[in-house]
Coordinates of C-alpha atoms in Angstrom, one line a residue:
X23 CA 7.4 64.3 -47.3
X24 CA 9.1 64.8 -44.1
X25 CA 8.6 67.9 -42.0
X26 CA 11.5 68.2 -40.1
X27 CA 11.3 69.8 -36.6
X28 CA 13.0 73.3 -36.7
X29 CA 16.0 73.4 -34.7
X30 CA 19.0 75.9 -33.6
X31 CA 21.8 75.5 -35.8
X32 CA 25.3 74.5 -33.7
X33 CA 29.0 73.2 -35.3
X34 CA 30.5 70.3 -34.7
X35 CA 34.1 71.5 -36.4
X36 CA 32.9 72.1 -39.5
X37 CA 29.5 70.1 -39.4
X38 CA 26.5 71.7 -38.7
X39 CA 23.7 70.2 -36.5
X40 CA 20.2 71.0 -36.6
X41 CA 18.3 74.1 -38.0
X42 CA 17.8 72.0 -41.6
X43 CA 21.7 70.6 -42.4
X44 CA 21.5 67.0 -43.1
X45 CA 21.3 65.0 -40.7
X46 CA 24.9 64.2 -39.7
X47 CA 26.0 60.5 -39.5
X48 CA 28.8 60.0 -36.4
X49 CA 29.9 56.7 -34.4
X50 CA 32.2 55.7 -31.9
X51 CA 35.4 54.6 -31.9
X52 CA 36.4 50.8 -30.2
X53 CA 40.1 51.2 -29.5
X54 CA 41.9 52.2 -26.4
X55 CA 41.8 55.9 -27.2
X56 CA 45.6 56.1 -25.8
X57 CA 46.5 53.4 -28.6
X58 CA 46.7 56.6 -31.2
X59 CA 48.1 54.5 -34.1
X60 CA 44.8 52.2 -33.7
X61 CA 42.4 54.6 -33.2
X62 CA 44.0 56.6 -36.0
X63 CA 43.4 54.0 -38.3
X64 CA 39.9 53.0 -37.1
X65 CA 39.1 56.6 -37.5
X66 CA 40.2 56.6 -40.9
X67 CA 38.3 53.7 -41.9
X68 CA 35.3 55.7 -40.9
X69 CA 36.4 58.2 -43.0
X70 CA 35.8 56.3 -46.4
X71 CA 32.8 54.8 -45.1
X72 CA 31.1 58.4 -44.6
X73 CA 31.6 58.9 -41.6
X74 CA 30.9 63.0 -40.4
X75 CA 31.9 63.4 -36.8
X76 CA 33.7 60.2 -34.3
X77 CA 33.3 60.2 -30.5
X78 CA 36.5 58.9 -28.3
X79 CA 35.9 57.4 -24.9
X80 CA 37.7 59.7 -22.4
X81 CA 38.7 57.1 -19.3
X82 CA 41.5 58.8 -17.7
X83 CA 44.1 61.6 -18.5
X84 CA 46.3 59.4 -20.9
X85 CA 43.4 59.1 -23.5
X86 CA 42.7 63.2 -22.8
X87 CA 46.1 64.2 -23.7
X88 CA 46.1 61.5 -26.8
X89 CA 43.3 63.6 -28.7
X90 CA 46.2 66.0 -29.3
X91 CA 48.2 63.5 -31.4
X92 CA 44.4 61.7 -33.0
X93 CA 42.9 65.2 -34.0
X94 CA 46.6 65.2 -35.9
X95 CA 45.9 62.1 -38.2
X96 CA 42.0 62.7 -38.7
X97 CA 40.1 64.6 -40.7
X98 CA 36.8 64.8 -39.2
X99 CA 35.4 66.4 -35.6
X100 CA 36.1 64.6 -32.3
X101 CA 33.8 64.5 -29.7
X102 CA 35.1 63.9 -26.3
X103 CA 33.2 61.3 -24.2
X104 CA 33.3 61.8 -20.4
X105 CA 31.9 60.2 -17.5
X106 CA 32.1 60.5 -14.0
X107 CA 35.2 62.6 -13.9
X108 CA 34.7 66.0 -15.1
X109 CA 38.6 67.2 -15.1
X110 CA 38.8 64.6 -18.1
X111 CA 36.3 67.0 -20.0
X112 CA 38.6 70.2 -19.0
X113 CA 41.7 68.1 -20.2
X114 CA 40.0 66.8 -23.4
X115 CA 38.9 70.7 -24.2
X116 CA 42.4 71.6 -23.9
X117 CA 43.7 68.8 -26.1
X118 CA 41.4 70.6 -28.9
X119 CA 38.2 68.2 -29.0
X120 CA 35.7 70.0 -30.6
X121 CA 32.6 68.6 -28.8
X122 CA 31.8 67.0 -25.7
X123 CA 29.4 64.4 -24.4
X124 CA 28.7 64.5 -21.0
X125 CA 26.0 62.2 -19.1
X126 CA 24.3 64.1 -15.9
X127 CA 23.8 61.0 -14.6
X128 CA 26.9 59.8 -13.3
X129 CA 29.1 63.8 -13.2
X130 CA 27.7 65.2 -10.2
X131 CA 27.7 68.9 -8.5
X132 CA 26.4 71.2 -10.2
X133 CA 30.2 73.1 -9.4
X134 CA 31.8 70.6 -11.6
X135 CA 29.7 70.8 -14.5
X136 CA 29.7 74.9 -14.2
X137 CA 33.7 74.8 -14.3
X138 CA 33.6 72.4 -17.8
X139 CA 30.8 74.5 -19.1
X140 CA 32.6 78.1 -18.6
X141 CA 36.0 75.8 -20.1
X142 CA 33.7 75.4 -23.4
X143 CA 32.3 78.7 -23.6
X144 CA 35.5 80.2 -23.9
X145 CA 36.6 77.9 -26.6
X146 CA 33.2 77.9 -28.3
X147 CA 33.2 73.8 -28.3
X148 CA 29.4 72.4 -28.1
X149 CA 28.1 70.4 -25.1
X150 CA 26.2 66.8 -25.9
X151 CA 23.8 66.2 -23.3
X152 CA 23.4 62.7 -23.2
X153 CA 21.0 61.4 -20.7
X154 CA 20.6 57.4 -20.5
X155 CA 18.5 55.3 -19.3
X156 CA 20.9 53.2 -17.5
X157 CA 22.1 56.0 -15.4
X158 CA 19.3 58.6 -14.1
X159 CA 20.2 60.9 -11.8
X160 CA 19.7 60.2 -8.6
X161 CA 17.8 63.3 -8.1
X162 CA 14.5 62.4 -10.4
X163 CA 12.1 61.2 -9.4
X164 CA 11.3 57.1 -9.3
X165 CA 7.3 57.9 -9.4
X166 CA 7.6 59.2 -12.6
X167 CA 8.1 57.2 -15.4
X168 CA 11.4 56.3 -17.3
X169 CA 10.7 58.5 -20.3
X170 CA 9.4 61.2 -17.9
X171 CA 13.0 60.8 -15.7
X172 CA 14.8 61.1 -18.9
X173 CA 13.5 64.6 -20.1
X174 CA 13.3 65.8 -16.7
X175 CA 17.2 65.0 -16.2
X176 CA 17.8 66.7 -19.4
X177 CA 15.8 69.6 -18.8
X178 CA 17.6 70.3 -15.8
X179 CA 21.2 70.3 -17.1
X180 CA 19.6 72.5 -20.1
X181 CA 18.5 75.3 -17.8
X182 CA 22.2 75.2 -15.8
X183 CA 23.8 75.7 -18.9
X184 CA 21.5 78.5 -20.4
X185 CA 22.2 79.9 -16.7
X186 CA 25.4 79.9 -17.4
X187 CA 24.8 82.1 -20.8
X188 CA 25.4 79.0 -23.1
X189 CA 23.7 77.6 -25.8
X190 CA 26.0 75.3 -27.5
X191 CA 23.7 72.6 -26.9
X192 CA 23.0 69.4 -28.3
X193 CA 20.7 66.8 -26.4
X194 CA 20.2 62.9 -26.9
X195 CA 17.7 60.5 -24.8
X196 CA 18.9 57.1 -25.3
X197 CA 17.5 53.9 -24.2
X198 CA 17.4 50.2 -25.3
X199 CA 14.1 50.1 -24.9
X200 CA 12.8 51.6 -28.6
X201 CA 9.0 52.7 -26.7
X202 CA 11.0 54.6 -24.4
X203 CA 13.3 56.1 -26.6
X204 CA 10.6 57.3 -29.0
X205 CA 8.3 58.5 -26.2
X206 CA 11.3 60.7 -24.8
X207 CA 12.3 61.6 -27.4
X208 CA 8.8 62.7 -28.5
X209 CA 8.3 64.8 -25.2
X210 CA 11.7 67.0 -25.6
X211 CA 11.1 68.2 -28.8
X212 CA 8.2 70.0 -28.0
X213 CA 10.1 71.5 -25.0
X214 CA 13.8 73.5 -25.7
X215 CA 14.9 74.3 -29.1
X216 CA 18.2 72.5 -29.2
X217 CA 19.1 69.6 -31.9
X218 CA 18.8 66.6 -31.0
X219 CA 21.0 63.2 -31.3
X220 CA 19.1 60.3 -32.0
X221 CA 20.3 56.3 -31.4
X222 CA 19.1 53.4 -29.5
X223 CA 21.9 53.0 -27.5
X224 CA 23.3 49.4 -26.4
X225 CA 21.1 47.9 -29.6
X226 CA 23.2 44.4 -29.5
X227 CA 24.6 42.8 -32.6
X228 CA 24.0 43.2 -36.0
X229 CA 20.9 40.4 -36.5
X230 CA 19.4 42.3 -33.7
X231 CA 20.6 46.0 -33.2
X232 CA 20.0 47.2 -36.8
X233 CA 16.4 46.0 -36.5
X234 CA 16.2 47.6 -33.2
X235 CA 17.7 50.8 -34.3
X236 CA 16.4 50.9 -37.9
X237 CA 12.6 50.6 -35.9
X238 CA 13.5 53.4 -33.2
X239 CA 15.6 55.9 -35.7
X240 CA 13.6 55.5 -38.4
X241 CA 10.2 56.1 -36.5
X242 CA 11.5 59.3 -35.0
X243 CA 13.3 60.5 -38.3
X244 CA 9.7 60.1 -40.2
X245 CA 8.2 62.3 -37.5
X246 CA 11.0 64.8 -38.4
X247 CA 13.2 64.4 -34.9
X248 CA 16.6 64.0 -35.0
X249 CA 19.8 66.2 -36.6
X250 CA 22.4 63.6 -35.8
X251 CA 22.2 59.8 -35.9
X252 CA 24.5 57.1 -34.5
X253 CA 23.7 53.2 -34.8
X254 CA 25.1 51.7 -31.5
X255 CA 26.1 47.9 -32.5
X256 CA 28.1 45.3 -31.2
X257 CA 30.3 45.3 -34.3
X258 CA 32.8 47.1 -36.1
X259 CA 32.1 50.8 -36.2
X260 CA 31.9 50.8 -39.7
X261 CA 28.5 48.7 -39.4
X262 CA 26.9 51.4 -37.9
X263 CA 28.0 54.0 -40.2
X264 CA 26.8 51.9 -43.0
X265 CA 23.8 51.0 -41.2
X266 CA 23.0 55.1 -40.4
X267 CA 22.8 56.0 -44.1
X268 CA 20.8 52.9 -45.2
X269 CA 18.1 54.3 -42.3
X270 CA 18.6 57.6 -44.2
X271 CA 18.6 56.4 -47.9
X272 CA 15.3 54.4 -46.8
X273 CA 13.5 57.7 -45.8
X274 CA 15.2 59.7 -48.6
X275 CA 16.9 62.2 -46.2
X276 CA 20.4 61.5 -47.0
X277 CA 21.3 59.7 -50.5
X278 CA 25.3 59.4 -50.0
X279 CA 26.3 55.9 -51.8
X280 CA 25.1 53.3 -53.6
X281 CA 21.1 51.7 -53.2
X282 CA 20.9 47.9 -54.1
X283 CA 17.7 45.7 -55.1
X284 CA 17.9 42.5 -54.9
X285 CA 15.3 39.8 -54.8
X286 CA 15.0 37.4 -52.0
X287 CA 14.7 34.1 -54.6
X288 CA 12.5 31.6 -54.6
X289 CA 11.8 28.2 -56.6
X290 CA 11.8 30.4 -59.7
X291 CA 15.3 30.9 -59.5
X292 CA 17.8 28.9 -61.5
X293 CA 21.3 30.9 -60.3
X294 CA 22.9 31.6 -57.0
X295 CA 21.6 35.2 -56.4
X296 CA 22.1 35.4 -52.8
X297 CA 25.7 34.5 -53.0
X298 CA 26.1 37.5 -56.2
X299 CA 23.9 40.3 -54.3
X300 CA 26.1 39.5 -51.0
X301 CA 29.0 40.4 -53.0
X302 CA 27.9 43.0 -55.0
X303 CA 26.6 44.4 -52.0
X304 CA 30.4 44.4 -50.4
X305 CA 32.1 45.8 -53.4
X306 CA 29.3 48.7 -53.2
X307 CA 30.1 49.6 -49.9
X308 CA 33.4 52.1 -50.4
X309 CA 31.7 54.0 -53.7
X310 CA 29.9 57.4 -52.2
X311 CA 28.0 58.1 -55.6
X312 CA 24.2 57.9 -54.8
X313 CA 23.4 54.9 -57.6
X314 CA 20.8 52.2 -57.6
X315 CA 22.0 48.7 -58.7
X316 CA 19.8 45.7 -59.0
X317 CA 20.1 42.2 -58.5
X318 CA 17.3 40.0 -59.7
X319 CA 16.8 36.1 -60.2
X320 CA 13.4 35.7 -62.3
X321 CA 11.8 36.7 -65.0
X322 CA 8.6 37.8 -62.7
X323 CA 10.1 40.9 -61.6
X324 CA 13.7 41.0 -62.4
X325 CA 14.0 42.4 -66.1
X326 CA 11.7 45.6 -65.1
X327 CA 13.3 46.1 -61.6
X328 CA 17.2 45.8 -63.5
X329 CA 15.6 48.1 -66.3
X330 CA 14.5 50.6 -63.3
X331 CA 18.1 50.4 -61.9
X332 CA 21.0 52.7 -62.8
X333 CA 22.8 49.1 -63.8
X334 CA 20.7 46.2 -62.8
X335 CA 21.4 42.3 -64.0
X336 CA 18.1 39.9 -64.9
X337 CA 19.7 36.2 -63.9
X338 CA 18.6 33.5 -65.7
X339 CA 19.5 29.5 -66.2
X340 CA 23.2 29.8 -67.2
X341 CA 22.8 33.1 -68.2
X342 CA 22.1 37.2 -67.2
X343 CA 20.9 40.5 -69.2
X344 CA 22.1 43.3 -68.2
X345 CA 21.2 46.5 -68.1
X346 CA 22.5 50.4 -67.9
X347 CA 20.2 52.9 -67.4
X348 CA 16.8 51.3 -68.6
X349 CA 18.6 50.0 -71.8
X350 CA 19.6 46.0 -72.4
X351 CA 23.9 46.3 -72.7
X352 CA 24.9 42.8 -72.5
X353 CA 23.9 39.2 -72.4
X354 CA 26.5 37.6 -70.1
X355 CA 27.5 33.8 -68.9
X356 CA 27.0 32.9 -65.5
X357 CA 30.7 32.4 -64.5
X358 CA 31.0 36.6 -65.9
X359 CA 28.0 37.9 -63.4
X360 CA 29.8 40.1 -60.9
X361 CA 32.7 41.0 -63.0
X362 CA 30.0 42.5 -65.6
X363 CA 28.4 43.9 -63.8
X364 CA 30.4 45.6 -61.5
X365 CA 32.2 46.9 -64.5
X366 CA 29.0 48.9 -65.7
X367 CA 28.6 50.1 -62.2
X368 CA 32.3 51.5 -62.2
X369 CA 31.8 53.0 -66.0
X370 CA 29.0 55.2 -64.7

């Protein structure tokens, strides 16, 4: 059993963050935030994937104003990503975002992140601290180390926005590193209440970055850290949403959509398993009911592991048993695999 560290509770919209909600799964859009029509659709994709909340970049004015017109199409929250520039954070609030993510790395005075602070206060729109590793302040200090930098930076901004009477706060330590992340990571929550958003951030492509991220997320969602979880992959965003709630489902925090078993073959095997679970795994993807299908190729382990499943298939030479719910339904040809069996998984 997971013990989840207690947290304040905060809305994202309509999503809440922390104090025991489940852990929210967001990502980031990958279209020019001014193309609405794109990012629209992108967003919408998410949508039926599972996605809770979507980040925009925020590069100039243009993609500022365009969260009017996006929020319009959408049904989710929209965080505002800014860097550098903080009148793109005052001109995203105004455009309605309902979170921001700002990086004290790279805004500057203190003056400039007072004004957006006091802009959010009014309109009761949470703050993402977002400290990476790639972009310290210039103000911590290089004798300590990186993990050490990162809390420090975020620890600062923390106390100039509780100065500033607000507590809207969210915090995230990112890294690519996955030591440093998890040792960061580690240090915070024992030091400010807030919730915190976890991700190894630039994790690469998919081969790589969901080993990377399922190593790094999942270690610090077994220790009970973490209220919010995005997979950062050079792919399309609705890898890393996928990829989020398969971290989840394999910790049993989150159990949104489908759980599939399949065996990795071996010499035993007399049909093309890998070829049926890769597509029973992509016709899975879109249903949101929390089922367990199995896939098996032998008769070693695959008639008790398809018996286990909610609808599992046993292959054999030429030939498959299915099975729904622990009981044996059907005795199919090869050439009917997938089409029987998907058509007990959509009877359910």
């Amino acid at each position: 059993m997971i013990n989840r560290r207690t947290s304040k509770t905060i809305y994202i919209g309509d999503v809440a963050i922390g104090g025991g909600a489940p852990i929210a799964v967001q990502s980031m859009t990958k279209t020019d935030t001014r193309d609405v029509k794109a990012t629209v659709r992108q967003i919408k994709e998410l949508q039926e994937y599972g996605c809770e909340i979507i980040r925009v970049a925020v590069p100039d004015a243009l993609a500022a104003e365009a969260i009017v017109d996006i929020k319009r199409g959408i049904k989710i929250p929209l965080v505002a990503d800014i860097h550098f520039d903080y009148r793109l954070a005052l001109a995203a609030l105004k455009s309605g975002a309902d979170g921001l993510r700002l990086n004290p790395g790279n805004i500057g005075e203190p003056e400039k992140v007072k004004k957006v602070v006091l802009a959010a206060k009014e309109r009761g729109v949470p703050i993402r601290i977002g400290v990476n590793a790639g972009s310290l302040p210039k103000t911590t200090s290089k004798k300590l180390s990186i993990p050490a930098r990162m809390v420090g930076a975020a620890l600062e901004q923390i106390k100039l926005l509780e100065s500033l009477d607000f507590d809207l706060i969210k915090v995230s330590l990112k890294a690519f590193d996955v030591p440093t992340t998890i040792e960061a990571y580690r240090s915070i929550a024992k030091k400010m209440p807030y919730p915190l958003h976890i991700g190894i951030t630039e994790a690469g492509t998919p081969r790589t970055g969901i080993v990377r991220s399922a190593v790094g997320i999942g270690a610090l969602l077994w220790e009970g850290i973490g209220d919010t979880v995005r997979v950062s992959l050079t792919a399309p965003p609705r890898e890393e949403v996928i990829t989020a709630y398969e971290i989840l489902k394999s910790l049993d925090l989150r159990q949104r959509g489908p759980v599939l078993v399949s065996c990795p073959t071996c010499g035993r095997a007399e049909a093309s398993v890998i070829k049926l679970a890769q597509e029973v795994e992509r016709r899975l993807q879109k249903i949101d009911r929390p089922i367990k299908v199995a896939v098996m190729g032998c008769v070693v382990n695959g008639p008790g592991e398809a018996k286990d499943a909610d609808v599992g298939i046993a292959c054999g030479k030429g030939r498959g048993v299915i099975f729904k719910k622990g009981e044996k339904v059907a005795v199919v040809a090869e050439k009917d695999f997938l089409t029987a069996l998907m058509r007990e998984v959509e009877g359910l």
